[in-house]
Amino acid sequence: NRRHFFALAETEFERSRRTGHPLSAILLDIDHFKTVNDTLGHAAGDRALQALARHCRERLRPYDVLARYGGEEFILLLPNTNENEAYAIANRLRIGLAQEADFNPPGLAPVTISSGIADLATCQAETLDRLIECADSALYRAKQQGRDRACIFRNSNALNLNVPSESL
């Protein structure tokens, strides 16, 4: 999955650099995932991961690229998508997941996700790795600001453009 993602992602990255078309990356992370595993067991954690992957696949375009990035993190590469469009996608995924029964097992506070968003132009990425680093920086900011939100990378920092779902 990861190897396949990077092969496709490199192709999309080079195509975007060559054509000037927008390209965005979103890193998604399940908030407090360890609590799900520790409280309800790894089977519940696996169901949450599967629910997240299914939820994303059902809502993405055929040419978007999704992969499990590690642990409870997923990465999305969105060709022909600027940062504002990527933000809207991340927000729709976050809000929609709050209603997924498999993602929110009984006996726990609602499980949420945080997202970090970066686009090729704002990040000024010369490599795919740099684009992912920018998205990771934005994800870190989302976690710092309380989780359950999406942040967009902005020139060495991340801008929080979201409020927690209960505030919507």
PDB file of C-alpha atoms in Angstrom:
ATOM      1  CA  ASN A   1       0.000   0.000   0.000  1.00  0.00           C
ATOM      2  CA  ARG A   2       2.691   2.490   1.017  1.00  0.00           C
ATOM      3  CA  ARG A   3       5.042   1.551  -1.837  1.00  0.00           C
ATOM      4  CA  HIS A   4       2.195   1.778  -4.332  1.00  0.00           C
ATOM      5  CA  PHE A   5       1.191   5.170  -2.899  1.00  0.00           C
ATOM      6  CA  PHE A   6       4.688   6.589  -3.320  1.00  0.00           C
ATOM      7  CA  ALA A   7       4.968   5.321  -6.901  1.00  0.00           C
ATOM      8  CA  LEU A   8       1.674   6.996  -7.839  1.00  0.00           C
ATOM      9  CA  ALA A   9       2.429  10.072  -5.733  1.00  0.00           C
ATOM     10  CA  GLU A  10       5.805  10.673  -7.407  1.00  0.00           C
ATOM     11  CA  THR A  11       4.132  10.489 -10.814  1.00  0.00           C
ATOM     12  CA  GLU A  12       1.423  12.973  -9.769  1.00  0.00           C
ATOM     13  CA  PHE A  13       3.981  15.254  -8.120  1.00  0.00           C
ATOM     14  CA  GLU A  14       6.115  15.431 -11.269  1.00  0.00           C
ATOM     15  CA  ARG A  15       3.035  15.915 -13.469  1.00  0.00           C
ATOM     16  CA  SER A  16       1.873  18.847 -11.306  1.00  0.00           C
ATOM     17  CA  ARG A  17       5.310  20.443 -11.338  1.00  0.00           C
ATOM     18  CA  ARG A  18       5.521  20.048 -15.110  1.00  0.00           C
ATOM     19  CA  THR A  19       2.004  21.309 -15.910  1.00  0.00           C
ATOM     20  CA  GLY A  20       1.571  23.860 -13.132  1.00  0.00           C
ATOM     21  CA  HIS A  21      -1.684  22.236 -12.039  1.00  0.00           C
ATOM     22  CA  PRO A  22      -2.426  22.317  -8.307  1.00  0.00           C
ATOM     23  CA  LEU A  23      -1.608  19.372  -6.063  1.00  0.00           C
ATOM     24  CA  SER A  24      -2.454  19.001  -2.395  1.00  0.00           C
ATOM     25  CA  ALA A  25      -1.582  16.493   0.305  1.00  0.00           C
ATOM     26  CA  ILE A  26      -3.624  15.786   3.414  1.00  0.00           C
ATOM     27  CA  LEU A  27      -2.295  13.857   6.391  1.00  0.00           C
ATOM     28  CA  LEU A  28      -5.137  12.461   8.515  1.00  0.00           C
ATOM     29  CA  ASP A  29      -4.533  11.229  12.048  1.00  0.00           C
ATOM     30  CA  ILE A  30      -7.021   9.551  14.397  1.00  0.00           C
ATOM     31  CA  ASP A  31      -7.021  11.536  17.631  1.00  0.00           C
ATOM     32  CA  HIS A  32      -6.270   9.562  20.816  1.00  0.00           C
ATOM     33  CA  PHE A  33      -6.136   6.292  18.868  1.00  0.00           C
ATOM     34  CA  LYS A  34      -4.172   4.590  21.645  1.00  0.00           C
ATOM     35  CA  THR A  35      -7.201   5.028  23.919  1.00  0.00           C
ATOM     36  CA  VAL A  36      -9.372   3.075  21.465  1.00  0.00           C
ATOM     37  CA  ASN A  37      -6.867   0.207  21.396  1.00  0.00           C
ATOM     38  CA  ASP A  38      -6.212   0.256  25.151  1.00  0.00           C
ATOM     39  CA  THR A  39      -9.860   0.544  26.184  1.00  0.00           C
ATOM     40  CA  LEU A  40     -11.712  -1.542  23.614  1.00  0.00           C
ATOM     41  CA  GLY A  41      -8.941  -3.700  22.176  1.00  0.00           C
ATOM     42  CA  HIS A  42      -7.096  -3.892  18.907  1.00  0.00           C
ATOM     43  CA  ALA A  43     -10.105  -5.311  17.045  1.00  0.00           C
ATOM     44  CA  ALA A  44     -12.011  -2.075  17.739  1.00  0.00           C
ATOM     45  CA  GLY A  45      -8.942  -0.104  16.647  1.00  0.00           C
ATOM     46  CA  ASP A  46      -8.777  -2.118  13.439  1.00  0.00           C
ATOM     47  CA  ARG A  47     -12.475  -1.421  12.766  1.00  0.00           C
ATOM     48  CA  ALA A  48     -11.853   2.308  13.250  1.00  0.00           C
ATOM     49  CA  LEU A  49      -8.937   2.196  10.773  1.00  0.00           C
ATOM     50  CA  GLN A  50     -11.039   0.269   8.259  1.00  0.00           C
ATOM     51  CA  ALA A  51     -13.943   2.700   8.702  1.00  0.00           C
ATOM     52  CA  LEU A  52     -11.637   5.658   8.063  1.00  0.00           C
ATOM     53  CA  ALA A  53     -10.181   4.061   4.924  1.00  0.00           C
ATOM     54  CA  ARG A  54     -13.630   3.081   3.610  1.00  0.00           C
ATOM     55  CA  HIS A  55     -15.084   6.516   4.390  1.00  0.00           C
ATOM     56  CA  CYS A  56     -12.256   8.202   2.468  1.00  0.00           C
ATOM     57  CA  ARG A  57     -12.383   5.828  -0.513  1.00  0.00           C
ATOM     58  CA  GLU A  58     -16.146   6.321  -0.893  1.00  0.00           C
ATOM     59  CA  ARG A  59     -15.788  10.100  -1.022  1.00  0.00           C
ATOM     60  CA  LEU A  60     -12.662  10.607  -3.110  1.00  0.00           C
ATOM     61  CA  ARG A  61     -12.339  10.924  -6.863  1.00  0.00           C
ATOM     62  CA  PRO A  62     -10.985   7.963  -8.827  1.00  0.00           C
ATOM     63  CA  TYR A  63      -7.637   9.694  -9.428  1.00  0.00           C
ATOM     64  CA  ASP A  64      -7.051  10.764  -5.800  1.00  0.00           C
ATOM     65  CA  VAL A  65      -4.480   8.629  -4.008  1.00  0.00           C
ATOM     66  CA  LEU A  66      -5.101   7.263  -0.490  1.00  0.00           C
ATOM     67  CA  ALA A  67      -2.788   5.153   1.664  1.00  0.00           C
ATOM     68  CA  ARG A  68      -2.178   4.261   5.254  1.00  0.00           C
ATOM     69  CA  TYR A  69       0.905   6.261   6.115  1.00  0.00           C
ATOM     70  CA  GLY A  70       1.732   4.625   9.432  1.00  0.00           C
ATOM     71  CA  GLY A  71       0.017   3.721  12.686  1.00  0.00           C
ATOM     72  CA  GLU A  72      -3.219   5.684  12.733  1.00  0.00           C
ATOM     73  CA  GLU A  73      -2.167   8.103   9.982  1.00  0.00           C
ATOM     74  CA  PHE A  74      -3.444   8.163   6.422  1.00  0.00           C
ATOM     75  CA  ILE A  75      -2.238  10.275   3.528  1.00  0.00           C
ATOM     76  CA  LEU A  76      -4.235  11.637   0.620  1.00  0.00           C
ATOM     77  CA  LEU A  77      -2.727  13.084  -2.521  1.00  0.00           C
ATOM     78  CA  LEU A  78      -5.214  15.207  -4.430  1.00  0.00           C
ATOM     79  CA  PRO A  79      -4.270  16.119  -8.020  1.00  0.00           C
ATOM     80  CA  ASN A  80      -5.851  19.248  -9.511  1.00  0.00           C
ATOM     81  CA  THR A  81      -6.819  20.394  -6.016  1.00  0.00           C
ATOM     82  CA  ASN A  82      -5.730  23.637  -4.390  1.00  0.00           C
ATOM     83  CA  GLU A  83      -5.413  24.114  -0.631  1.00  0.00           C
ATOM     84  CA  ASN A  84      -8.921  25.554  -0.210  1.00  0.00           C
ATOM     85  CA  GLU A  85     -10.488  22.618  -2.031  1.00  0.00           C
ATOM     86  CA  ALA A  86      -8.326  20.214  -0.001  1.00  0.00           C
ATOM     87  CA  TYR A  87      -9.444  21.946   3.182  1.00  0.00           C
ATOM     88  CA  ALA A  88     -13.091  21.450   2.191  1.00  0.00           C
ATOM     89  CA  ILE A  89     -12.415  17.758   1.515  1.00  0.00           C
ATOM     90  CA  ALA A  90     -10.620  17.306   4.854  1.00  0.00           C
ATOM     91  CA  ASN A  91     -13.453  19.010   6.680  1.00  0.00           C
ATOM     92  CA  ARG A  92     -16.142  16.901   4.959  1.00  0.00           C
ATOM     93  CA  LEU A  93     -14.228  13.741   5.856  1.00  0.00           C
ATOM     94  CA  ARG A  94     -13.817  14.845   9.475  1.00  0.00           C
ATOM     95  CA  ILE A  95     -17.467  15.754   9.957  1.00  0.00           C
ATOM     96  CA  GLY A  96     -18.723  12.656   8.121  1.00  0.00           C
ATOM     97  CA  LEU A  97     -16.599  10.319  10.208  1.00  0.00           C
ATOM     98  CA  ALA A  98     -18.235  11.605  13.376  1.00  0.00           C
ATOM     99  CA  GLN A  99     -21.397   9.827  12.190  1.00  0.00           C
ATOM    100  CA  GLU A 100     -19.770   6.487  11.317  1.00  0.00           C
ATOM    101  CA  ALA A 101     -20.750   3.791  13.844  1.00  0.00           C
ATOM    102  CA  ASP A 102     -17.617   1.698  13.202  1.00  0.00           C
ATOM    103  CA  PHE A 103     -15.451   4.760  13.688  1.00  0.00           C
ATOM    104  CA  ASN A 104     -17.134   5.698  16.969  1.00  0.00           C
ATOM    105  CA  PRO A 105     -17.390   2.532  19.040  1.00  0.00           C
ATOM    106  CA  PRO A 106     -19.753   2.598  22.029  1.00  0.00           C
ATOM    107  CA  GLY A 107     -18.142   3.135  25.401  1.00  0.00           C
ATOM    108  CA  LEU A 108     -15.791   5.922  24.351  1.00  0.00           C
ATOM    109  CA  ALA A 109     -15.994   9.624  23.831  1.00  0.00           C
ATOM    110  CA  PRO A 110     -16.424  10.363  20.109  1.00  0.00           C
ATOM    111  CA  VAL A 111     -13.371   9.481  18.072  1.00  0.00           C
ATOM    112  CA  THR A 112     -12.155  12.380  15.933  1.00  0.00           C
ATOM    113  CA  ILE A 113      -9.499  13.101  13.323  1.00  0.00           C
ATOM    114  CA  SER A 114      -7.045  15.903  12.787  1.00  0.00           C
ATOM    115  CA  SER A 115      -5.791  16.894   9.344  1.00  0.00           C
ATOM    116  CA  GLY A 116      -2.781  18.717   7.997  1.00  0.00           C
ATOM    117  CA  ILE A 117      -3.046  20.175   4.502  1.00  0.00           C
ATOM    118  CA  ALA A 118      -0.332  21.410   2.159  1.00  0.00           C
ATOM    119  CA  ASP A 119      -0.371  22.328  -1.486  1.00  0.00           C
ATOM    120  CA  LEU A 120       2.501  22.407  -3.915  1.00  0.00           C
ATOM    121  CA  ALA A 121       2.425  26.173  -4.499  1.00  0.00           C
ATOM    122  CA  THR A 122       2.248  27.376  -0.891  1.00  0.00           C
ATOM    123  CA  CYS A 123       4.737  24.801   0.352  1.00  0.00           C
ATOM    124  CA  GLN A 124       7.064  25.577  -2.572  1.00  0.00           C
ATOM    125  CA  ALA A 125       7.996  21.908  -2.485  1.00  0.00           C
ATOM    126  CA  GLU A 126      10.792  20.765  -4.746  1.00  0.00           C
ATOM    127  CA  THR A 127      10.211  17.146  -3.697  1.00  0.00           C
ATOM    128  CA  LEU A 128       7.299  14.954  -2.685  1.00  0.00           C
ATOM    129  CA  ASP A 129       8.966  14.471   0.700  1.00  0.00           C
ATOM    130  CA  ARG A 130       8.899  18.232   1.256  1.00  0.00           C
ATOM    131  CA  LEU A 131       5.185  18.412   0.405  1.00  0.00           C
ATOM    132  CA  ILE A 132       4.514  15.679   2.967  1.00  0.00           C
ATOM    133  CA  GLU A 133       6.686  17.496   5.552  1.00  0.00           C
ATOM    134  CA  CYS A 134       4.547  20.611   5.057  1.00  0.00           C
ATOM    135  CA  ALA A 135       1.347  18.600   5.562  1.00  0.00           C
ATOM    136  CA  ASP A 136       2.895  17.009   8.651  1.00  0.00           C
ATOM    137  CA  SER A 137       3.726  20.443  10.046  1.00  0.00           C
ATOM    138  CA  ALA A 138       0.105  21.492   9.564  1.00  0.00           C
ATOM    139  CA  LEU A 139      -1.076  18.255  11.214  1.00  0.00           C
ATOM    140  CA  TYR A 140       1.166  18.961  14.199  1.00  0.00           C
ATOM    141  CA  ARG A 141      -0.436  22.394  14.508  1.00  0.00           C
ATOM    142  CA  ALA A 142      -3.930  20.849  14.387  1.00  0.00           C
ATOM    143  CA  LYS A 143      -2.954  18.550  17.257  1.00  0.00           C
ATOM    144  CA  GLN A 144      -1.456  21.446  19.228  1.00  0.00           C
ATOM    145  CA  GLN A 145      -4.631  23.475  18.814  1.00  0.00           C
ATOM    146  CA  GLY A 146      -6.830  20.836  20.388  1.00  0.00           C
ATOM    147  CA  ARG A 147      -7.383  18.158  17.722  1.00  0.00           C
ATOM    148  CA  ASP A 148     -10.598  17.522  15.750  1.00  0.00           C
ATOM    149  CA  ARG A 149      -9.697  20.176  13.186  1.00  0.00           C
ATOM    150  CA  ALA A 150      -7.920  20.806   9.900  1.00  0.00           C
ATOM    151  CA  CYS A 151      -4.961  23.150   9.493  1.00  0.00           C
ATOM    152  CA  ILE A 152      -3.394  24.424   6.278  1.00  0.00           C
ATOM    153  CA  PHE A 153       0.354  24.892   5.940  1.00  0.00           C
ATOM    154  CA  ARG A 154       1.358  28.526   5.555  1.00  0.00           C
ATOM    155  CA  ASN A 155       5.004  29.558   5.104  1.00  0.00           C
ATOM    156  CA  SER A 156       6.686  27.583   7.899  1.00  0.00           C
ATOM    157  CA  ASN A 157       3.580  27.352  10.052  1.00  0.00           C
ATOM    158  CA  ALA A 158      -0.004  26.197   9.833  1.00  0.00           C
ATOM    159  CA  LEU A 159      -3.193  28.178   9.793  1.00  0.00           C
ATOM    160  CA  ASN A 160      -6.165  26.774  11.668  1.00  0.00           C
ATOM    161  CA  LEU A 161      -9.233  27.247   9.516  1.00  0.00           C
ATOM    162  CA  ASN A 162     -11.559  25.043  11.454  1.00  0.00           C
ATOM    163  CA  VAL A 163     -13.462  24.743  14.667  1.00  0.00           C
ATOM    164  CA  PRO A 164     -14.248  21.462  16.432  1.00  0.00           C
ATOM    165  CA  SER A 165     -17.310  19.650  15.080  1.00  0.00           C
ATOM    166  CA  GLU A 166     -19.379  20.298  18.168  1.00  0.00           C
ATOM    167  CA  SER A 167     -19.127  24.029  17.419  1.00  0.00           C
ATOM    168  CA  LEU A 168     -20.575  23.692  13.908  1.00  0.00           C
TER     169      LEU A 168
END
